Amino acid sequence: MADFTVSLSDEKAGAPWGENARLSFTETGAVIHLAQDSDSERAIAQAARKLDGLNLPAVTLTGDWQKEQQWAFALSFTRARHPGAITWADNDDQAQLAQEYAALVFTRQLVNDTPEDLSPETLAQRAAQWVKSLGQDKVSFTMTVGEALKDAGWVGIYNVGRGSERPPAMLELDYNPTGNADAPVDAVLVGKGITFDSGGYSIKSSEGMLDMKCDMGGAATVTGALGLAITQGINKRIKLILCCAENLISGHAYKLGDVLTYKNGVTVEVVNTDAEGRLVLADGLMAATETGAPLIIDAATLTGAAMVALGSDYHAVFSKDDSAREQMLNAAKLENERFWPLPLEAFHADRCPSAFADTANSRPMKGGGGGGASNAAGFLSRFVNPQGKGWVHLDLAAAYHGGATAEMPVGATAKGIRAIARMLHDFKA
């Protein structure tokens, strides 16, 4: 069978295809017409969705394609189920695109997997094994599982996950290309790995629960970013911490009114068991801070408030460190990924008050009330250094689409992996 080719043209499509047609077809494939579009990547994305709807097993990009044009095609063409293969245009971008695409496919497949097949332990194991396959003997890791989390003092991950028969897990992975066990840690990536989120006793509606297999999107995104950085040849010591749990209801589940005491002494009243992501991330951020790394990036599908603010087009960026925030935004801009800053001030740490603890994990109202994404970031700020130096929090509003759009397939997007990988390469304290 001959390859189905896809090429670009600056000319309008022929009259039979329609006045404003983006696509026309030839004997061997399709042509994407960019004549009337100032935003060529958006036009390519929309055309790629239409081609993806044909369930093509493979396509070959031919002719004159820029790198970002090929990437736009790949983001939109790669459907969740049985994605078609892509052969890149014959130019100097092939090797780089192959690296990025491998990380994209891994990240999307992990997020799109069923919650039955992806237990907390399985998530940690699959992430570790994939990074190990790339970094070989430069990668080592440990997992703390179930009751061992309680014994180690990781109360957030333990309590959120103890309602499930499948135990919670914390992955601590070390990519150390120096070979020196005493080498300083250059960066730590922390990911929220809630493999299914029922909301706990603050139970979600059926509709709200349907897509909650995606609540480990933060863990998948930072893992994909680290894997990409490794294939790009990064020569820095980087640690990966995944905070993995199922948030389910049972006689052993954590409850509203519980007070958790964290390793750093902070006490937290649980006023909403569906604000569980920040509870598990708190453990990961403390573990990251203990390394002394000058850069900590955490990523999480954390709040609906971030999606209300930004829709599903942008990831929200929070930091008390102006330099770190600007470097993260610049990395995203250079990688053509949409990140946008939202406010985080010292006072946000006090926006979830409690009469029974130092803080609550949310506010006892729908969605946590106004400014919920900033308040969640403020909660997390209690678990890094007091000034928040070198810490960047990403609320991944654009990580998953519950339905296909004109530009994106249903399911995981993997947006953010390129920007985070670049931040690992370029960050300067």
CSV table of C-alpha atoms in Angstrom, one decimal:
chain,number,residue,atom,x,y,z
A,1,MET,CA,0.0,0.0,0.0
A,2,ALA,CA,1.4,3.4,-1.0
A,3,ASP,CA,2.0,6.0,1.7
A,4,PHE,CA,-0.7,8.6,2.3
A,5,THR,CA,1.1,11.8,1.9
A,6,VAL,CA,0.3,15.2,3.4
A,7,SER,CA,1.8,18.4,2.0
A,8,LEU,CA,1.3,22.1,2.5
A,9,SER,CA,0.3,24.7,0.0
A,10,ASP,CA,0.1,28.5,0.0
A,11,GLU,CA,-2.5,28.4,-2.7
A,12,LYS,CA,-6.2,28.2,-2.3
A,13,ALA,CA,-7.9,24.8,-2.8
A,14,GLY,CA,-9.4,24.3,-6.2
A,15,ALA,CA,-13.0,25.5,-6.7
A,16,PRO,CA,-14.6,22.0,-6.4
A,17,TRP,CA,-13.4,21.7,-2.8
A,18,GLY,CA,-15.1,24.9,-1.6
A,19,GLU,CA,-14.1,28.5,-1.4
A,20,ASN,CA,-12.5,28.3,2.1
A,21,ALA,CA,-11.4,24.7,2.1
A,22,ARG,CA,-8.4,23.9,4.2
A,23,LEU,CA,-8.1,20.4,2.6
A,24,SER,CA,-8.0,19.0,-0.8
A,25,PHE,CA,-7.2,15.5,-1.9
A,26,THR,CA,-4.9,14.0,-4.6
A,27,GLU,CA,-4.4,10.5,-5.9
A,28,THR,CA,-1.7,9.9,-3.2
A,29,GLY,CA,-3.0,11.9,-0.2
A,30,ALA,CA,-4.0,15.3,0.9
A,31,VAL,CA,-2.9,19.0,0.7
A,32,ILE,CA,-3.4,21.4,3.5
A,33,HIS,CA,-4.1,24.9,2.2
A,34,LEU,CA,-2.8,27.9,4.2
A,35,ALA,CA,-3.5,30.6,1.7
A,36,GLN,CA,-6.0,32.6,3.9
A,37,ASP,CA,-4.6,31.8,7.3
A,38,SER,CA,-2.3,34.0,9.3
A,39,ASP,CA,-2.1,31.3,12.0
A,40,SER,CA,-0.8,28.4,9.9
A,41,GLU,CA,-0.4,26.1,12.9
A,42,ARG,CA,-4.1,26.4,13.8
A,43,ALA,CA,-5.1,25.7,10.2
A,44,ILE,CA,-2.8,22.7,10.2
A,45,ALA,CA,-4.3,21.4,13.5
A,46,GLN,CA,-7.9,21.7,12.1
A,47,ALA,CA,-6.9,19.9,8.9
A,48,ALA,CA,-5.1,17.2,10.9
A,49,ARG,CA,-8.3,16.5,12.9
A,50,LYS,CA,-10.2,16.0,9.7
A,51,LEU,CA,-7.6,13.6,8.4
A,52,ASP,CA,-7.5,11.8,11.8
A,53,GLY,CA,-11.2,11.2,11.4
A,54,LEU,CA,-10.4,9.0,8.4
A,55,ASN,CA,-8.6,6.5,10.7
A,56,LEU,CA,-5.6,6.5,8.5
A,57,PRO,CA,-3.0,3.9,9.7
A,58,ALA,CA,-0.1,6.1,8.7
A,59,VAL,CA,0.8,9.4,6.9
A,60,THR,CA,4.0,10.8,5.4
A,61,LEU,CA,4.6,14.6,5.6
A,62,THR,CA,6.1,15.7,2.3
A,63,GLY,CA,7.4,19.0,0.9
A,64,ASP,CA,8.3,22.1,2.9
A,65,TRP,CA,7.3,21.8,6.5
A,66,GLN,CA,8.7,23.9,9.4
A,67,LYS,CA,9.2,22.1,12.7
A,68,GLU,CA,6.4,23.7,14.6
A,69,GLN,CA,4.0,23.0,11.7
A,70,GLN,CA,4.9,19.3,11.9
A,71,TRP,CA,4.4,19.4,15.7
A,72,ALA,CA,1.0,21.1,15.3
A,73,PHE,CA,0.0,18.3,12.9
A,74,ALA,CA,1.2,15.6,15.3
A,75,LEU,CA,-0.6,17.1,18.3
A,76,SER,CA,-3.9,17.0,16.5
A,77,PHE,CA,-3.5,13.9,14.4
A,78,THR,CA,-2.6,11.6,17.2
A,79,ARG,CA,-5.9,10.2,18.3
A,80,ALA,CA,-6.3,8.4,21.6
A,81,ARG,CA,-7.1,4.9,20.2
A,82,HIS,CA,-4.9,3.3,17.6
A,83,PRO,CA,-3.1,6.5,16.5
A,84,GLY,CA,-1.8,6.6,13.0
A,85,ALA,CA,2.0,6.6,12.5
A,86,ILE,CA,3.7,9.7,11.2
A,87,THR,CA,6.8,9.9,9.0
A,88,TRP,CA,8.3,13.3,9.3
A,89,ALA,CA,9.2,15.6,6.4
A,90,ASP,CA,12.7,15.0,5.1
A,91,ASN,CA,14.6,17.8,6.7
A,92,ASP,CA,16.9,18.5,9.7
A,93,ASP,CA,14.0,18.4,12.3
A,94,GLN,CA,13.4,14.7,12.0
A,95,ALA,CA,15.6,13.5,15.0
A,96,GLN,CA,14.3,16.2,17.3
A,97,LEU,CA,10.7,15.6,16.4
A,98,ALA,CA,11.1,11.9,17.0
A,99,GLN,CA,12.4,12.5,20.5
A,100,GLU,CA,9.5,14.8,21.3
A,101,TYR,CA,6.9,12.6,19.8
A,102,ALA,CA,8.1,9.5,21.7
A,103,ALA,CA,7.6,11.6,25.0
A,104,LEU,CA,4.2,12.8,23.8
A,105,VAL,CA,3.0,9.3,23.0
A,106,PHE,CA,4.2,7.9,26.3
A,107,THR,CA,2.5,10.8,28.2
A,108,ARG,CA,-0.8,10.5,26.4
A,109,GLN,CA,-1.0,6.7,26.6
A,110,LEU,CA,-0.3,6.9,30.4
A,111,VAL,CA,-3.1,9.5,31.0
A,112,ASN,CA,-5.5,7.8,28.6
A,113,ASP,CA,-5.2,4.4,30.3
A,114,THR,CA,-8.1,3.0,32.2
A,115,PRO,CA,-8.2,3.6,36.0
A,116,GLU,CA,-8.6,-0.2,36.4
A,117,ASP,CA,-5.3,-0.8,34.6
A,118,LEU,CA,-3.4,2.0,36.3
A,119,SER,CA,-3.2,1.6,40.0
A,120,PRO,CA,-1.0,3.9,42.0
A,121,GLU,CA,1.8,1.3,42.1
A,122,THR,CA,1.4,0.6,38.4
A,123,LEU,CA,1.7,4.3,37.6
A,124,ALA,CA,4.9,4.6,39.7
A,125,GLN,CA,6.4,1.4,38.1
A,126,ARG,CA,5.6,2.4,34.5
A,127,ALA,CA,7.0,5.8,35.0
A,128,ALA,CA,10.1,4.5,36.6
A,129,GLN,CA,10.6,1.8,34.0
A,130,TRP,CA,10.2,4.2,31.0
A,131,VAL,CA,12.7,6.7,32.5
A,132,LYS,CA,15.1,3.8,33.3
A,133,SER,CA,14.9,2.5,29.7
A,134,LEU,CA,16.1,5.9,28.6
A,135,GLY,CA,18.6,6.7,31.3
A,136,GLN,CA,19.9,3.2,31.9
A,137,ASP,CA,22.4,3.0,34.7
A,138,LYS,CA,22.1,6.7,35.3
A,139,VAL,CA,18.7,6.1,36.8
A,140,SER,CA,17.8,4.7,40.2
A,141,PHE,CA,14.6,4.7,42.1
A,142,THR,CA,12.7,3.6,45.2
A,143,MET,CA,9.0,3.2,46.0
A,144,THR,CA,7.3,3.7,49.3
A,145,VAL,CA,4.0,1.9,49.4
A,146,GLY,CA,0.9,1.6,51.6
A,147,GLU,CA,1.5,1.5,55.4
A,148,ALA,CA,5.2,2.3,54.8
A,149,LEU,CA,4.1,5.8,53.8
A,150,LYS,CA,2.5,6.3,57.2
A,151,ASP,CA,5.6,5.0,58.9
A,152,ALA,CA,7.8,7.4,56.8
A,153,GLY,CA,5.6,10.4,57.7
A,154,TRP,CA,4.1,11.0,54.2
A,155,VAL,CA,0.6,11.6,55.7
A,156,GLY,CA,-0.9,13.3,52.6
A,157,ILE,CA,-0.4,10.5,50.2
A,158,TYR,CA,-1.2,7.9,52.8
A,159,ASN,CA,-4.5,9.4,53.9
A,160,VAL,CA,-5.8,10.3,50.5
A,161,GLY,CA,-5.0,6.7,49.3
A,162,ARG,CA,-6.0,4.6,52.3
A,163,GLY,CA,-9.6,4.3,51.2
A,164,SER,CA,-8.7,2.1,48.3
A,165,GLU,CA,-7.8,-1.6,48.4
A,166,ARG,CA,-4.9,-0.7,46.1
A,167,PRO,CA,-2.3,1.1,48.2
A,168,PRO,CA,-0.9,4.6,47.6
A,169,ALA,CA,2.7,4.9,46.5
A,170,MET,CA,5.4,7.5,46.4
A,171,LEU,CA,8.1,7.2,43.7
A,172,GLU,CA,11.5,8.8,44.2
A,173,LEU,CA,13.6,8.6,41.1
A,174,ASP,CA,17.1,9.9,40.7
A,175,TYR,CA,18.6,10.7,37.2
A,176,ASN,CA,22.3,11.2,38.0
A,177,PRO,CA,24.5,11.4,34.8
A,178,THR,CA,27.5,12.6,36.9
A,179,GLY,CA,28.1,9.2,38.4
A,180,ASN,CA,28.9,11.0,41.7
A,181,ALA,CA,26.5,10.0,44.5
A,182,ASP,CA,27.4,13.3,46.3
A,183,ALA,CA,26.7,15.5,43.2
A,184,PRO,CA,24.2,18.3,44.0
A,185,VAL,CA,20.6,17.9,42.7
A,186,ASP,CA,20.0,20.5,40.0
A,187,ALA,CA,16.2,20.2,39.8
A,188,VAL,CA,13.2,18.2,41.2
A,189,LEU,CA,10.0,17.4,39.4
A,190,VAL,CA,6.9,16.6,41.5
A,191,GLY,CA,3.8,15.2,40.0
A,192,LYS,CA,0.2,14.6,41.2
A,193,GLY,CA,-0.6,11.0,40.5
A,194,ILE,CA,-4.2,10.5,41.5
A,195,THR,CA,-5.1,7.5,39.3
A,196,PHE,CA,-8.8,7.9,39.9
A,197,ASP,CA,-10.6,10.7,41.8
A,198,SER,CA,-14.1,9.9,43.0
A,199,GLY,CA,-13.9,13.0,45.2
A,200,GLY,CA,-14.0,10.8,48.3
A,201,TYR,CA,-16.8,11.6,50.7
A,202,SER,CA,-17.1,15.0,48.9
A,203,ILE,CA,-18.2,12.8,46.1
A,204,LYS,CA,-18.3,14.1,42.5
A,205,SER,CA,-21.3,13.7,40.2
A,206,SER,CA,-21.1,10.9,37.6
A,207,GLU,CA,-20.4,13.4,34.9
A,208,GLY,CA,-17.7,15.0,37.0
A,209,MET,CA,-16.1,11.7,37.7
A,210,LEU,CA,-16.1,10.4,34.1
A,211,ASP,CA,-12.8,11.9,33.1
A,212,MET,CA,-11.0,11.4,36.5
A,213,LYS,CA,-8.6,8.9,35.1
A,214,CYS,CA,-6.8,12.0,33.9
A,215,ASP,CA,-6.1,13.2,37.5
A,216,MET,CA,-2.6,11.7,37.3
A,217,GLY,CA,-1.9,14.0,34.3
A,218,GLY,CA,0.7,16.0,36.4
A,219,ALA,CA,2.7,12.8,37.1
A,220,ALA,CA,2.6,11.8,33.5
A,221,THR,CA,3.6,15.3,32.3
A,222,VAL,CA,6.7,15.6,34.5
A,223,THR,CA,7.7,12.1,33.7
A,224,GLY,CA,7.3,12.8,30.0
A,225,ALA,CA,9.3,16.0,30.4
A,226,LEU,CA,12.2,14.2,32.2
A,227,GLY,CA,12.3,11.5,29.6
A,228,LEU,CA,12.4,14.0,26.8
A,229,ALA,CA,15.2,15.9,28.6
A,230,ILE,CA,17.2,12.7,28.9
A,231,THR,CA,16.9,11.9,25.2
A,232,GLN,CA,18.0,15.4,24.5
A,233,GLY,CA,21.2,14.7,26.4
A,234,ILE,CA,20.7,16.8,29.6
A,235,ASN,CA,23.7,16.5,31.9
A,236,LYS,CA,22.1,17.6,35.1
A,237,ARG,CA,21.1,15.6,38.2
A,238,ILE,CA,17.3,15.6,38.3
A,239,LYS,CA,15.0,13.9,40.7
A,240,LEU,CA,11.4,12.9,40.0
A,241,ILE,CA,8.8,12.5,42.8
A,242,LEU,CA,5.4,11.1,42.0
A,243,CYS,CA,2.6,11.2,44.6
A,244,CYS,CA,0.3,8.3,43.6
A,245,ALA,CA,-3.1,7.4,45.1
A,246,GLU,CA,-6.7,6.5,44.3
A,247,ASN,CA,-9.2,8.8,46.1
A,248,LEU,CA,-12.0,6.4,46.8
A,249,ILE,CA,-14.7,5.8,49.5
A,250,SER,CA,-14.6,3.0,52.0
A,251,GLY,CA,-14.8,2.4,55.7
A,252,HIS,CA,-11.1,3.2,55.8
A,253,ALA,CA,-11.2,6.4,53.8
A,254,TYR,CA,-10.2,9.7,55.2
A,255,LYS,CA,-13.0,12.0,56.2
A,256,LEU,CA,-14.1,15.6,56.4
A,257,GLY,CA,-13.0,17.0,59.8
A,258,ASP,CA,-9.8,14.9,59.9
A,259,VAL,CA,-6.7,16.9,60.8
A,260,LEU,CA,-3.4,15.8,59.2
A,261,THR,CA,0.0,16.7,60.7
A,262,TYR,CA,2.7,16.9,58.1
A,263,LYS,CA,6.4,16.3,58.6
A,264,ASN,CA,7.1,20.0,58.8
A,265,GLY,CA,4.6,20.4,61.6
A,266,VAL,CA,1.9,22.1,59.5
A,267,THR,CA,-1.6,20.8,60.6
A,268,VAL,CA,-4.3,20.7,57.9
A,269,GLU,CA,-8.1,20.3,58.5
A,270,VAL,CA,-9.8,18.3,55.7
A,271,VAL,CA,-12.9,20.3,54.7
A,272,ASN,CA,-13.1,18.8,51.3
A,273,THR,CA,-11.9,15.3,50.4
A,274,ASP,CA,-12.1,16.3,46.7
A,275,ALA,CA,-9.3,18.8,47.3
A,276,GLU,CA,-6.9,15.9,47.6
A,277,GLY,CA,-4.3,16.8,45.0
A,278,ARG,CA,-2.7,19.5,47.2
A,279,LEU,CA,-2.6,17.1,50.1
A,280,VAL,CA,-0.4,14.6,48.2
A,281,LEU,CA,1.7,17.3,46.6
A,282,ALA,CA,2.6,18.7,50.0
A,283,ASP,CA,4.5,15.5,50.7
A,284,GLY,CA,6.3,15.6,47.4
A,285,LEU,CA,7.2,19.2,47.8
A,286,MET,CA,8.7,18.6,51.2
A,287,ALA,CA,10.7,15.7,49.8
A,288,ALA,CA,11.9,17.9,47.0
A,289,THR,CA,12.9,20.7,49.3
A,290,GLU,CA,15.0,18.3,51.4
A,291,THR,CA,17.3,17.8,48.4
A,292,GLY,CA,18.3,21.5,48.4
A,293,ALA,CA,17.7,21.7,44.6
A,294,PRO,CA,17.6,25.3,43.3
A,295,LEU,CA,14.6,24.4,41.0
A,296,ILE,CA,11.4,22.6,42.0
A,297,ILE,CA,8.6,22.3,39.5
A,298,ASP,CA,5.4,20.6,40.5
A,299,ALA,CA,2.6,19.8,38.0
A,300,ALA,CA,-1.0,18.8,38.7
A,301,THR,CA,-4.5,18.8,37.3
A,302,LEU,CA,-5.3,20.6,40.5
A,303,THR,CA,-8.2,23.0,40.3
A,304,GLY,CA,-11.3,23.6,38.2
A,305,ALA,CA,-10.7,27.3,39.0
A,306,ALA,CA,-7.7,27.3,36.7
A,307,MET,CA,-9.9,26.0,33.9
A,308,VAL,CA,-12.5,28.6,34.6
A,309,ALA,CA,-9.7,31.3,34.4
A,310,LEU,CA,-7.9,29.9,31.3
A,311,GLY,CA,-10.2,27.4,29.6
A,312,SER,CA,-8.4,24.3,28.3
A,313,ASP,CA,-5.9,26.3,26.2
A,314,TYR,CA,-3.3,27.3,28.7
A,315,HIS,CA,-1.5,25.9,31.7
A,316,ALA,CA,-1.5,28.2,34.8
A,317,VAL,CA,1.9,29.2,36.2
A,318,PHE,CA,2.3,30.2,39.9
A,319,SER,CA,5.5,31.3,41.6
A,320,LYS,CA,6.6,33.6,44.4
A,321,ASP,CA,10.0,33.8,42.6
A,322,ASP,CA,9.8,36.3,39.8
A,323,SER,CA,12.8,35.0,38.0
A,324,ALA,CA,11.7,31.4,38.1
A,325,ARG,CA,8.2,32.3,36.9
A,326,GLU,CA,9.6,34.4,34.0
A,327,GLN,CA,12.1,31.6,33.0
A,328,MET,CA,9.2,29.1,33.0
A,329,LEU,CA,7.1,31.4,30.8
A,330,ASN,CA,10.0,32.1,28.5
A,331,ALA,CA,10.7,28.3,28.1
A,332,ALA,CA,7.0,27.8,27.2
A,333,LYS,CA,7.1,30.6,24.7
A,334,LEU,CA,10.3,29.2,23.0
A,335,GLU,CA,8.6,25.8,22.8
A,336,ASN,CA,5.4,27.3,21.4
A,337,GLU,CA,3.3,26.0,24.4
A,338,ARG,CA,0.7,28.1,26.1
A,339,PHE,CA,1.4,28.9,29.7
A,340,TRP,CA,-0.1,31.9,31.6
A,341,PRO,CA,0.7,33.4,35.0
A,342,LEU,CA,-1.9,33.7,37.8
A,343,PRO,CA,-1.4,35.5,41.1
A,344,LEU,CA,0.4,34.0,44.1
A,345,GLU,CA,1.1,36.3,47.1
A,346,ALA,CA,2.1,35.5,50.6
A,347,PHE,CA,-1.4,36.1,51.8
A,348,HIS,CA,-2.8,33.2,49.7
A,349,ALA,CA,-1.3,30.8,52.2
A,350,ASP,CA,-3.9,32.1,54.7
A,351,ARG,CA,-6.9,32.0,52.4
A,352,CYS,CA,-8.2,28.6,53.7
A,353,PRO,CA,-8.5,29.3,57.4
A,354,SER,CA,-9.4,26.6,60.0
A,355,ALA,CA,-10.4,26.9,63.6
A,356,PHE,CA,-9.0,23.4,64.3
A,357,ALA,CA,-5.6,23.5,62.4
A,358,ASP,CA,-3.0,25.8,60.9
A,359,THR,CA,-5.0,25.7,57.6
A,360,ALA,CA,-7.8,23.9,55.9
A,361,ASN,CA,-7.2,22.1,52.5
A,362,SER,CA,-9.8,24.3,50.9
A,363,ARG,CA,-12.8,26.5,51.7
A,364,PRO,CA,-16.1,24.8,52.5
A,365,MET,CA,-17.9,26.1,49.4
A,366,LYS,CA,-18.4,24.9,45.8
A,367,GLY,CA,-15.1,24.9,43.9
A,368,GLY,CA,-13.3,26.4,46.9
A,369,GLY,CA,-14.7,29.9,46.2
A,370,GLY,CA,-13.2,32.7,44.3
A,371,GLY,CA,-9.5,32.6,43.5
A,372,GLY,CA,-9.4,28.9,44.1
A,373,ALA,CA,-6.4,28.2,42.0
A,374,SER,CA,-4.3,30.9,43.8
A,375,ASN,CA,-5.6,29.6,47.2
A,376,ALA,CA,-4.4,26.1,46.3
A,377,ALA,CA,-1.0,27.4,45.3
A,378,GLY,CA,-0.9,29.3,48.6
A,379,PHE,CA,-1.6,26.1,50.4
A,380,LEU,CA,1.3,24.4,48.6
A,381,SER,CA,3.6,27.3,49.4
A,382,ARG,CA,3.6,26.2,53.1
A,383,PHE,CA,5.6,23.1,52.0
A,384,VAL,CA,8.6,24.7,50.2
A,385,ASN,CA,11.1,27.2,51.4
A,386,PRO,CA,9.4,30.3,53.0
A,387,GLN,CA,10.4,32.6,50.2
A,388,GLY,CA,9.3,30.1,47.5
A,389,LYS,CA,12.7,30.6,45.8
A,390,GLY,CA,13.2,28.4,42.8
A,391,TRP,CA,9.7,26.9,43.1
A,392,VAL,CA,7.2,26.8,40.2
A,393,HIS,CA,3.7,25.4,40.5
A,394,LEU,CA,1.9,24.4,37.3
A,395,ASP,CA,-1.9,23.9,37.3
A,396,LEU,CA,-2.4,21.9,34.1
A,397,ALA,CA,-5.7,23.3,32.8
A,398,ALA,CA,-4.9,22.1,29.3
A,399,ALA,CA,-3.8,18.6,30.1
A,400,TYR,CA,-7.0,16.7,29.0
A,401,HIS,CA,-10.0,17.2,26.8
A,402,GLY,CA,-13.2,15.4,27.7
A,403,GLY,CA,-14.4,15.7,24.1
A,404,ALA,CA,-12.7,16.2,20.8
A,405,THR,CA,-12.5,19.8,19.4
A,406,ALA,CA,-11.9,21.2,16.0
A,407,GLU,CA,-8.2,21.2,16.9
A,408,MET,CA,-7.5,18.5,19.5
A,409,PRO,CA,-8.5,14.9,19.9
A,410,VAL,CA,-10.3,13.6,22.9
A,411,GLY,CA,-8.2,12.7,25.9
A,412,ALA,CA,-4.7,13.6,27.0
A,413,THR,CA,-2.8,16.4,25.3
A,414,ALA,CA,0.8,16.1,26.8
A,415,LYS,CA,1.1,19.8,26.4
A,416,GLY,CA,3.8,21.1,28.7
A,417,ILE,CA,6.4,18.4,28.3
A,418,ARG,CA,8.5,20.4,25.9
A,419,ALA,CA,8.5,23.6,28.0
A,420,ILE,CA,9.4,21.7,31.2
A,421,ALA,CA,12.2,19.9,29.5
A,422,ARG,CA,13.6,23.2,28.2
A,423,MET,CA,13.3,24.7,31.7
A,424,LEU,CA,15.4,21.9,33.0
A,425,HIS,CA,18.0,22.6,30.4
A,426,ASP,CA,18.0,26.4,30.7
A,427,PHE,CA,17.2,27.4,34.3
A,428,LYS,CA,19.6,29.7,36.1
A,429,ALA,CA,19.2,30.2,39.8
